[in-house]
């Protein structure tokens, strides 16, 4: 079942040309489109399904610095400032609130890891407060566990996945951007070794600059042009509850569940770290690069084998021509099924931890396909062998919060402007030549 989402009305015209074409209407693509339109750039956002229809509406909605890999900290610090500005700047309700986040645990190793992370984060002026048992209990009023401790990140927050990407796309339209949905990009037009346009199911749009922010589909799209982009796809499950008198006032992580209060009094809930693999040709192709991560996280992954992913979806085999149907038109919106056992586990954990939520019930559950990089750091980068293309993908399940920063960085790179942060950690080359490809840190 799709996650809830705000609908975006398409522009009435189909453009023949643009300064920049953005492929993909998730949070990264929508944010890049907005930032470009704000500069007066003639930008077109193309989405094969609906803006925000895939992972950008299916995530937790957390906008956090806490527990991020150090390489992402400059980008999330910028992104949080941008989240605060965008609501007033655009006039759109994106749902952002700087409420803080709380993590509570009975595991000393988690506390030690959070403490070590906090010491590193101090050099970035990021606040992370280790909680003792009494403090953790005080910050989770109504919980039943005798917590050993926890961590609080009071400057973090959350936004509404159902509103954020659509709101930015609508704001971009008011600034002159063109948004076209139900229009797949089949590939790039290339002349003299560089981008000269995009081939869509509705025809050619001439452009010298393209940002590909296609989420789980990005590796397949790049492979069509001989660009090797090692990404792995993991399916996560989340669900929404009916509105209820809220016993939990801010986003909370516990060993049994993670939740976020929504604006209407409901919760978005998931079970942290759990996912499902349904590998196809792409999964096998990049199995070696992802084996260290798989080995470390095997106990939290379900594996579902079958032939379907080899023939349909972002993991599929095959090539296609630009004047015929592409894989992107066969699946307009990725909608993997939710793991209902995981949903029941999350509901039971919340009810057990908070007796005040005894009547909590699920009203909607969904799956989402998460595009992951081997080191869990995104690619926001030009591609040396194809001038005019910037890739924005591989957000590894924590891209929503850095979305405004990722969009701005991609916009800077495509326009050859001074980037807001050092783009080196996000360079494409590290995934294909091994330079700087480190073991994933905290996520």
Tab-separated table of C-alpha atoms in Angstrom:
chain	number	residue	atom	x	y	z
A	1	UNK	CA	0.000	0.000	0.000
A	2	UNK	CA	1.498	3.387	-0.943
A	3	UNK	CA	2.402	5.801	1.820
A	4	UNK	CA	0.285	8.960	2.069
A	5	UNK	CA	1.459	11.797	-0.189
A	6	UNK	CA	0.455	15.283	-1.284
A	7	UNK	CA	-0.423	15.501	-4.966
A	8	UNK	CA	1.487	17.847	-7.290
A	9	UNK	CA	-0.242	19.251	-10.372
A	10	UNK	CA	1.850	18.996	-13.555
A	11	UNK	CA	2.716	22.012	-15.632
A	12	UNK	CA	0.483	22.282	-18.695
A	13	UNK	CA	3.282	22.295	-21.261
A	14	UNK	CA	6.052	19.891	-22.258
A	15	UNK	CA	9.361	21.714	-22.776
A	16	UNK	CA	11.637	21.327	-25.787
A	17	UNK	CA	14.753	22.445	-23.898
A	18	UNK	CA	16.060	23.372	-20.458
A	19	UNK	CA	19.189	24.638	-18.758
A	20	UNK	CA	19.021	21.671	-16.371
A	21	UNK	CA	16.881	18.526	-16.293
A	22	UNK	CA	16.418	16.769	-12.951
A	23	UNK	CA	15.491	13.085	-13.161
A	24	UNK	CA	13.559	11.887	-10.122
A	25	UNK	CA	11.050	13.661	-7.887
A	26	UNK	CA	12.212	12.435	-4.495
A	27	UNK	CA	13.483	14.791	-1.800
A	28	UNK	CA	16.957	15.120	-3.385
A	29	UNK	CA	15.579	15.853	-6.848
A	30	UNK	CA	12.842	18.195	-5.640
A	31	UNK	CA	15.295	20.135	-3.452
A	32	UNK	CA	17.752	20.481	-6.344
A	33	UNK	CA	14.932	21.691	-8.593
A	34	UNK	CA	13.885	24.304	-6.057
A	35	UNK	CA	17.429	25.581	-5.525
A	36	UNK	CA	17.981	25.908	-9.275
A	37	UNK	CA	14.643	27.630	-9.862
A	38	UNK	CA	15.437	30.059	-7.066
A	39	UNK	CA	18.486	31.147	-9.073
A	40	UNK	CA	16.390	31.745	-12.174
A	41	UNK	CA	17.682	28.636	-13.928
A	42	UNK	CA	15.334	27.104	-16.506
A	43	UNK	CA	14.897	23.697	-14.856
A	44	UNK	CA	12.635	20.746	-15.626
A	45	UNK	CA	11.825	18.028	-13.081
A	46	UNK	CA	10.817	14.723	-14.650
A	47	UNK	CA	9.262	11.916	-12.590
A	48	UNK	CA	8.182	8.541	-13.986
A	49	UNK	CA	5.470	8.234	-11.329
A	50	UNK	CA	4.487	10.852	-8.728
A	51	UNK	CA	6.674	13.379	-6.958
A	52	UNK	CA	7.702	11.837	-3.637
A	53	UNK	CA	5.990	8.555	-4.508
A	54	UNK	CA	8.807	6.190	-3.655
A	55	UNK	CA	11.221	6.222	-0.705
A	56	UNK	CA	10.919	9.949	-0.003
A	57	UNK	CA	7.369	9.408	1.307
A	58	UNK	CA	8.115	6.043	2.928
A	59	UNK	CA	10.877	6.882	5.404
A	60	UNK	CA	10.795	7.729	9.109
A	61	UNK	CA	10.921	11.491	8.564
A	62	UNK	CA	13.849	11.975	10.952
A	63	UNK	CA	16.176	14.928	10.287
A	64	UNK	CA	19.114	14.026	12.448
A	65	UNK	CA	22.765	14.726	13.009
A	66	UNK	CA	22.947	12.130	15.786
A	67	UNK	CA	24.817	8.905	14.897
A	68	UNK	CA	25.626	9.930	11.317
A	69	UNK	CA	28.889	9.000	9.706
A	70	UNK	CA	31.331	11.866	10.172
A	71	UNK	CA	31.540	12.349	6.403
A	72	UNK	CA	27.864	13.357	6.312
A	73	UNK	CA	27.974	15.821	9.202
A	74	UNK	CA	28.803	18.986	7.207
A	75	UNK	CA	25.935	18.228	4.848
A	76	UNK	CA	23.345	17.533	7.557
A	77	UNK	CA	24.401	20.624	9.521
A	78	UNK	CA	23.688	22.706	6.429
A	79	UNK	CA	20.502	20.751	5.690
A	80	UNK	CA	19.023	21.414	9.132
A	81	UNK	CA	19.548	25.146	8.694
A	82	UNK	CA	17.909	24.881	5.278
A	83	UNK	CA	14.949	22.908	6.649
A	84	UNK	CA	14.304	25.782	9.082
A	85	UNK	CA	14.450	28.363	6.307
A	86	UNK	CA	12.410	26.551	3.678
A	87	UNK	CA	9.031	26.612	5.382
A	88	UNK	CA	8.936	30.395	5.593
A	89	UNK	CA	10.813	30.907	2.321
A	90	UNK	CA	8.479	28.712	0.267
A	91	UNK	CA	5.240	29.277	2.159
A	92	UNK	CA	4.750	25.500	2.151
A	93	UNK	CA	4.134	23.276	5.173
A	94	UNK	CA	6.969	20.743	5.019
A	95	UNK	CA	6.337	19.510	8.539
A	96	UNK	CA	9.776	20.415	9.869
A	97	UNK	CA	10.033	20.803	13.626
A	98	UNK	CA	13.278	20.974	15.634
A	99	UNK	CA	11.903	18.882	18.494
A	100	UNK	CA	15.036	16.945	19.365
A	101	UNK	CA	15.467	13.156	19.265
A	102	UNK	CA	15.858	10.649	22.084
A	103	UNK	CA	17.491	7.219	22.065
A	104	UNK	CA	16.990	4.904	25.056
A	105	UNK	CA	18.599	1.513	25.639
A	106	UNK	CA	19.405	-1.285	28.067
A	107	UNK	CA	22.660	-2.085	26.228
A	108	UNK	CA	25.942	-0.625	27.483
A	109	UNK	CA	27.629	-1.121	24.113
A	110	UNK	CA	25.108	1.234	22.509
A	111	UNK	CA	25.755	3.863	25.150
A	112	UNK	CA	29.506	3.535	24.624
A	113	UNK	CA	29.092	3.931	20.861
A	114	UNK	CA	26.894	7.026	21.309
A	115	UNK	CA	29.420	8.482	23.751
A	116	UNK	CA	32.298	7.971	21.297
A	117	UNK	CA	30.232	9.495	18.513
A	118	UNK	CA	29.459	12.531	20.660
A	119	UNK	CA	33.135	13.153	21.331
A	120	UNK	CA	33.784	13.210	17.584
A	121	UNK	CA	30.764	15.425	16.896
A	122	UNK	CA	31.916	18.113	19.335
A	123	UNK	CA	34.465	19.282	16.784
A	124	UNK	CA	31.496	20.127	14.517
A	125	UNK	CA	29.627	21.922	17.335
A	126	UNK	CA	26.957	19.215	17.266
A	127	UNK	CA	25.254	18.683	20.593
A	128	UNK	CA	24.820	15.098	21.803
A	129	UNK	CA	23.943	14.532	25.472
A	130	UNK	CA	24.562	11.141	27.027
A	131	UNK	CA	21.771	10.232	29.452
A	132	UNK	CA	22.133	8.223	32.634
A	133	UNK	CA	19.371	5.848	33.713
A	134	UNK	CA	17.371	8.492	35.548
A	135	UNK	CA	17.666	11.006	32.712
A	136	UNK	CA	16.630	8.443	30.093
A	137	UNK	CA	13.587	7.607	32.188
A	138	UNK	CA	12.725	11.266	32.636
A	139	UNK	CA	12.866	11.836	28.882
A	140	UNK	CA	10.583	8.865	28.177
A	141	UNK	CA	7.712	9.517	30.626
A	142	UNK	CA	5.265	6.657	30.731
A	143	UNK	CA	7.716	4.012	29.509
A	144	UNK	CA	7.964	0.747	31.438
A	145	UNK	CA	11.623	-0.170	30.831
A	146	UNK	CA	14.364	0.365	33.358
A	147	UNK	CA	16.699	2.038	30.884
A	148	UNK	CA	20.421	1.778	31.406
A	149	UNK	CA	20.833	5.105	29.656
A	150	UNK	CA	20.497	6.842	26.341
A	151	UNK	CA	21.354	9.893	24.312
A	152	UNK	CA	19.513	13.090	23.475
A	153	UNK	CA	20.154	15.264	20.420
A	154	UNK	CA	18.141	18.402	21.225
A	155	UNK	CA	18.994	20.288	18.010
A	156	UNK	CA	17.728	17.540	15.688
A	157	UNK	CA	14.187	17.265	14.412
A	158	UNK	CA	11.798	15.769	11.894
A	159	UNK	CA	9.707	16.660	8.842
A	160	UNK	CA	6.700	15.145	7.056
A	161	UNK	CA	7.675	12.782	4.200
A	162	UNK	CA	4.182	13.088	2.707
A	163	UNK	CA	4.615	16.856	2.356
A	164	UNK	CA	8.303	17.638	1.900
A	165	UNK	CA	9.223	16.648	-1.671
A	166	UNK	CA	5.825	17.704	-3.089
A	167	UNK	CA	6.006	21.019	-1.232
A	168	UNK	CA	9.434	21.808	-2.664
A	169	UNK	CA	8.314	20.847	-6.176
A	170	UNK	CA	5.267	23.131	-5.901
A	171	UNK	CA	7.462	25.957	-4.595
A	172	UNK	CA	9.842	25.416	-7.518
A	173	UNK	CA	6.930	25.657	-9.954
A	174	UNK	CA	6.017	29.080	-8.574
A	175	UNK	CA	9.578	30.164	-9.354
A	176	UNK	CA	9.303	28.969	-12.949
A	177	UNK	CA	10.324	25.321	-12.812
A	178	UNK	CA	8.464	22.841	-15.024
A	179	UNK	CA	7.324	19.612	-13.342
A	180	UNK	CA	6.160	16.669	-15.466
A	181	UNK	CA	4.996	13.447	-13.804
A	182	UNK	CA	4.107	10.097	-15.372
A	183	UNK	CA	6.985	10.780	-17.751
A	184	UNK	CA	9.931	8.415	-17.618
A	185	UNK	CA	13.366	9.392	-18.839
A	186	UNK	CA	14.576	6.516	-20.996
A	187	UNK	CA	18.136	7.739	-21.315
A	188	UNK	CA	20.565	10.497	-22.172
A	189	UNK	CA	21.226	12.012	-25.552
A	190	UNK	CA	24.996	12.299	-25.947
A	191	UNK	CA	26.915	14.346	-28.502
A	192	UNK	CA	30.681	14.881	-28.720
A	193	UNK	CA	31.142	12.866	-25.521
A	194	UNK	CA	28.887	14.942	-23.285
A	195	UNK	CA	25.217	15.253	-22.348
A	196	UNK	CA	23.109	17.020	-24.966
A	197	UNK	CA	19.603	16.033	-23.889
A	198	UNK	CA	17.297	13.484	-22.304
A	199	UNK	CA	15.079	11.020	-24.132
A	200	UNK	CA	11.711	10.679	-22.453
A	201	UNK	CA	8.614	8.679	-23.297
A	202	UNK	CA	7.179	11.954	-24.617
A	203	UNK	CA	10.185	12.913	-26.706
A	204	UNK	CA	13.541	14.669	-26.487
A	205	UNK	CA	14.341	17.580	-24.185
A	206	UNK	CA	17.548	19.330	-25.168
A	207	UNK	CA	19.867	20.167	-22.293
A	208	UNK	CA	23.565	20.166	-21.493
A	209	UNK	CA	23.094	19.473	-17.774
A	210	UNK	CA	21.329	16.586	-16.001
A	211	UNK	CA	21.000	15.637	-12.346
A	212	UNK	CA	20.050	11.974	-11.983
A	213	UNK	CA	18.332	11.511	-8.607
A	214	UNK	CA	16.503	8.303	-9.440
A	215	UNK	CA	16.772	6.504	-6.107
A	216	UNK	CA	16.741	2.720	-6.458
A	217	UNK	CA	16.583	3.077	-10.269
A	218	UNK	CA	19.768	5.127	-10.598
A	219	UNK	CA	22.208	2.266	-11.036
A	220	UNK	CA	20.096	0.733	-13.817
A	221	UNK	CA	19.831	4.113	-15.564
A	222	UNK	CA	23.583	4.685	-15.375
A	223	UNK	CA	24.390	1.167	-16.549
A	224	UNK	CA	22.486	1.852	-19.765
A	225	UNK	CA	25.229	4.389	-20.532
A	226	UNK	CA	28.194	2.265	-19.471
A	227	UNK	CA	28.514	3.930	-16.060
A	228	UNK	CA	29.203	1.403	-13.315
A	229	UNK	CA	27.410	2.521	-10.140
A	230	UNK	CA	27.539	-0.058	-7.316
A	231	UNK	CA	24.298	0.368	-5.404
A	232	UNK	CA	22.356	-2.221	-3.432
A	233	UNK	CA	18.617	-2.114	-2.777
A	234	UNK	CA	17.126	-3.008	0.610
A	235	UNK	CA	13.394	-3.071	1.351
A	236	UNK	CA	12.291	-1.496	4.605
A	237	UNK	CA	8.873	-1.523	6.304
A	238	UNK	CA	7.104	1.301	8.105
A	239	UNK	CA	3.537	1.927	9.195
A	240	UNK	CA	1.207	4.663	10.352
A	241	UNK	CA	-1.077	4.425	13.347
A	242	UNK	CA	-4.472	5.961	13.912
A	243	UNK	CA	-4.362	9.283	15.803
A	244	UNK	CA	-4.214	8.747	19.557
A	245	UNK	CA	-3.527	10.798	22.674
A	246	UNK	CA	0.219	10.965	22.249
A	247	UNK	CA	2.320	9.417	24.984
A	248	UNK	CA	5.527	10.121	23.035
A	249	UNK	CA	6.125	13.761	22.183
A	250	UNK	CA	9.275	13.572	20.054
A	251	UNK	CA	10.982	11.045	17.775
A	252	UNK	CA	12.161	8.105	19.887
A	253	UNK	CA	14.449	5.135	19.275
A	254	UNK	CA	14.309	2.049	21.488
A	255	UNK	CA	15.572	-1.483	20.861
A	256	UNK	CA	12.042	-2.588	19.964
A	257	UNK	CA	10.787	0.262	17.789
A	258	UNK	CA	11.487	3.724	16.456
A	259	UNK	CA	8.655	6.225	16.077
A	260	UNK	CA	7.836	9.785	15.073
A	261	UNK	CA	4.753	11.710	16.150
A	262	UNK	CA	2.916	13.149	13.156
A	263	UNK	CA	1.131	16.478	12.977
A	264	UNK	CA	-2.312	14.835	13.171
A	265	UNK	CA	-1.628	12.871	16.384
A	266	UNK	CA	-0.705	9.597	14.721
A	267	UNK	CA	2.718	7.935	14.672
A	268	UNK	CA	5.023	6.688	11.957
A	269	UNK	CA	6.692	3.545	13.284
A	270	UNK	CA	9.402	1.129	12.220
A	271	UNK	CA	11.715	-1.449	13.776
A	272	UNK	CA	15.225	-0.102	13.504
A	273	UNK	CA	17.828	-1.851	11.385
A	274	UNK	CA	15.497	-4.483	9.929
A	275	UNK	CA	15.023	-5.059	6.226
A	276	UNK	CA	14.504	-7.478	3.379
A	277	UNK	CA	16.628	-8.390	0.370
A	278	UNK	CA	15.042	-9.470	-2.903
A	279	UNK	CA	18.155	-9.642	-5.095
A	280	UNK	CA	18.086	-9.606	-8.868
A	281	UNK	CA	20.802	-9.141	-11.454
A	282	UNK	CA	22.059	-5.939	-9.837
A	283	UNK	CA	22.300	-7.572	-6.419
A	284	UNK	CA	24.415	-10.383	-7.841
A	285	UNK	CA	26.529	-7.965	-9.871
A	286	UNK	CA	27.582	-6.031	-6.792
A	287	UNK	CA	27.521	-8.839	-4.224
A	288	UNK	CA	31.257	-8.657	-3.614
A	289	UNK	CA	31.210	-4.925	-2.811
A	290	UNK	CA	28.331	-5.355	-0.375
A	291	UNK	CA	29.465	-8.568	1.314
A	292	UNK	CA	31.156	-6.846	4.325
A	293	UNK	CA	27.973	-4.873	5.059
A	294	UNK	CA	25.797	-7.940	4.505
A	295	UNK	CA	27.927	-10.018	6.864
A	296	UNK	CA	27.748	-7.367	9.597
A	297	UNK	CA	23.971	-7.010	9.322
A	298	UNK	CA	22.895	-10.495	8.305
A	299	UNK	CA	20.888	-11.193	11.469
A	300	UNK	CA	18.589	-8.238	10.764
A	301	UNK	CA	17.919	-9.079	7.118
A	302	UNK	CA	15.357	-11.401	5.588
A	303	UNK	CA	16.233	-12.809	2.176
A	304	UNK	CA	13.500	-13.538	-0.325
A	305	UNK	CA	14.696	-15.298	-3.470
A	306	UNK	CA	12.786	-15.460	-6.732
A	307	UNK	CA	12.966	-14.774	-10.433
A	308	UNK	CA	10.722	-11.689	-10.541
A	309	UNK	CA	13.482	-9.153	-9.626
A	310	UNK	CA	15.533	-10.393	-12.610
A	311	UNK	CA	12.784	-9.362	-15.032
A	312	UNK	CA	10.998	-6.402	-13.449
A	313	UNK	CA	12.052	-3.445	-11.326
A	314	UNK	CA	15.387	-1.746	-10.624
A	315	UNK	CA	17.301	-5.017	-10.188
A	316	UNK	CA	16.283	-6.408	-13.581
A	317	UNK	CA	18.348	-7.557	-16.540
A	318	UNK	CA	18.040	-6.102	-20.002
A	319	UNK	CA	18.609	-3.208	-22.336
A	320	UNK	CA	16.129	-0.958	-24.088
A	321	UNK	CA	15.911	1.547	-26.900
A	322	UNK	CA	14.923	5.161	-26.447
A	323	UNK	CA	11.970	4.843	-28.834
A	324	UNK	CA	10.419	1.879	-27.007
A	325	UNK	CA	9.061	1.188	-23.530
A	326	UNK	CA	11.717	1.199	-20.829
A	327	UNK	CA	11.799	-0.555	-17.420
A	328	UNK	CA	10.929	2.783	-15.809
A	329	UNK	CA	7.504	2.835	-17.460
A	330	UNK	CA	6.710	-0.738	-16.467
A	331	UNK	CA	6.870	0.159	-12.766
A	332	UNK	CA	5.688	3.728	-12.262
A	333	UNK	CA	5.931	3.611	-8.474
A	334	UNK	CA	7.901	1.006	-6.552
A	335	UNK	CA	5.522	-0.376	-3.949
A	336	UNK	CA	7.084	-3.450	-2.305
A	337	UNK	CA	4.878	-5.197	0.198
A	338	UNK	CA	5.221	-4.435	3.880
A	339	UNK	CA	6.524	-7.102	6.246
A	340	UNK	CA	3.380	-7.561	8.344
A	341	UNK	CA	5.218	-9.638	10.930
A	342	UNK	CA	7.496	-6.667	11.495
A	343	UNK	CA	4.474	-4.378	11.763
A	344	UNK	CA	2.955	-6.566	14.473
A	345	UNK	CA	6.285	-6.679	16.267
A	346	UNK	CA	6.475	-2.880	16.261
A	347	UNK	CA	2.901	-2.424	17.522
A	348	UNK	CA	3.446	-4.975	20.300
A	349	UNK	CA	6.683	-3.285	21.357
A	350	UNK	CA	5.039	0.142	21.563
A	351	UNK	CA	2.071	-1.167	23.535
A	352	UNK	CA	4.355	-3.010	25.942
A	353	UNK	CA	6.630	-0.029	26.470
A	354	UNK	CA	3.779	2.478	26.816
A	355	UNK	CA	0.646	1.134	28.521
A	356	UNK	CA	-1.079	4.413	27.599
A	357	UNK	CA	-0.888	3.198	23.986
A	358	UNK	CA	-2.772	-0.032	24.662
A	359	UNK	CA	-5.384	0.939	22.068
A	360	UNK	CA	-2.788	1.791	19.413
A	361	UNK	CA	-3.693	0.381	16.023
A	362	UNK	CA	-2.132	0.364	12.605
A	363	UNK	CA	-4.102	1.932	9.750
A	364	UNK	CA	-1.579	1.733	6.926
A	365	UNK	CA	1.688	-0.113	6.293
A	366	UNK	CA	4.065	0.108	3.374
A	367	UNK	CA	7.404	-1.072	2.066
A	368	UNK	CA	10.068	1.125	0.549
A	369	UNK	CA	13.131	0.300	-1.521
A	370	UNK	CA	16.273	1.970	-0.191
A	371	UNK	CA	19.225	2.563	-2.521
A	372	UNK	CA	22.428	1.958	-0.579
A	373	UNK	CA	26.109	2.515	-1.280
A	374	UNK	CA	28.742	0.020	-0.097
A	375	UNK	CA	30.063	2.529	2.458
A	376	UNK	CA	26.572	3.937	3.257
A	377	UNK	CA	27.618	7.394	2.020
A	378	UNK	CA	25.720	8.935	-0.907
A	379	UNK	CA	27.075	9.744	-4.327
A	380	UNK	CA	26.616	13.442	-5.123
A	381	UNK	CA	29.049	13.871	-7.925
A	382	UNK	CA	29.840	14.481	-11.521
A	383	UNK	CA	30.953	11.552	-13.643
A	384	UNK	CA	34.331	12.175	-15.294
A	385	UNK	CA	33.572	10.076	-18.377
A	386	UNK	CA	30.321	11.935	-19.092
A	387	UNK	CA	30.451	15.720	-18.668
A	388	UNK	CA	27.082	17.293	-17.979
A	389	UNK	CA	25.843	14.518	-15.661
A	390	UNK	CA	25.644	14.739	-11.872
A	391	UNK	CA	24.517	11.686	-9.890
A	392	UNK	CA	22.596	12.118	-6.630
A	393	UNK	CA	21.870	8.662	-5.186
A	394	UNK	CA	22.903	5.971	-2.713
A	395	UNK	CA	21.441	7.659	0.359
A	396	UNK	CA	21.409	4.363	2.266
A	397	UNK	CA	18.256	4.928	4.295
A	398	UNK	CA	19.244	8.297	5.748
A	399	UNK	CA	18.793	10.668	2.826
A	400	UNK	CA	15.530	12.366	3.796
A	401	UNK	CA	17.075	14.495	6.535
A	402	UNK	CA	19.969	15.665	4.361
A	403	UNK	CA	17.655	16.184	1.364
A	404	UNK	CA	17.809	20.003	1.318
A	405	UNK	CA	21.586	19.890	1.629
A	406	UNK	CA	21.909	17.173	-1.004
A	407	UNK	CA	19.722	19.136	-3.398
A	408	UNK	CA	21.752	22.300	-2.919
A	409	UNK	CA	25.066	20.469	-3.373
A	410	UNK	CA	23.868	18.817	-6.599
A	411	UNK	CA	22.695	22.216	-7.847
A	412	UNK	CA	26.084	23.734	-7.032
A	413	UNK	CA	27.924	20.974	-8.869
A	414	UNK	CA	25.774	21.049	-12.009
A	415	UNK	CA	26.174	24.854	-12.238
A	416	UNK	CA	29.922	24.747	-11.466
A	417	UNK	CA	29.414	26.979	-8.430
A	418	UNK	CA	31.291	26.974	-5.138
A	419	UNK	CA	29.826	23.955	-3.292
A	420	UNK	CA	28.212	24.497	0.095
A	421	UNK	CA	30.376	21.716	1.580
A	422	UNK	CA	33.451	19.819	0.465
A	423	UNK	CA	32.053	17.301	-2.077
A	424	UNK	CA	35.056	14.964	-1.846
A	425	UNK	CA	33.436	12.356	0.467
A	426	UNK	CA	30.541	11.984	-2.005
A	427	UNK	CA	32.628	11.580	-5.162
A	428	UNK	CA	31.593	8.917	-7.638
A	429	UNK	CA	35.164	7.711	-8.238
A	430	UNK	CA	35.506	6.151	-4.778
A	431	UNK	CA	32.993	3.437	-5.670
A	432	UNK	CA	34.843	2.262	-8.758
A	433	UNK	CA	38.513	2.754	-7.884
A	434	UNK	CA	38.353	1.992	-4.160
A	435	UNK	CA	39.755	5.369	-3.102
A	436	UNK	CA	38.412	6.247	0.324
A	437	UNK	CA	35.878	3.419	0.353
A	438	UNK	CA	35.706	2.795	4.078
A	439	UNK	CA	33.627	0.479	6.196
A	440	UNK	CA	30.233	2.047	6.980
A	441	UNK	CA	30.160	4.045	10.182
A	442	UNK	CA	27.147	4.883	12.312
A	443	UNK	CA	23.867	5.414	10.486
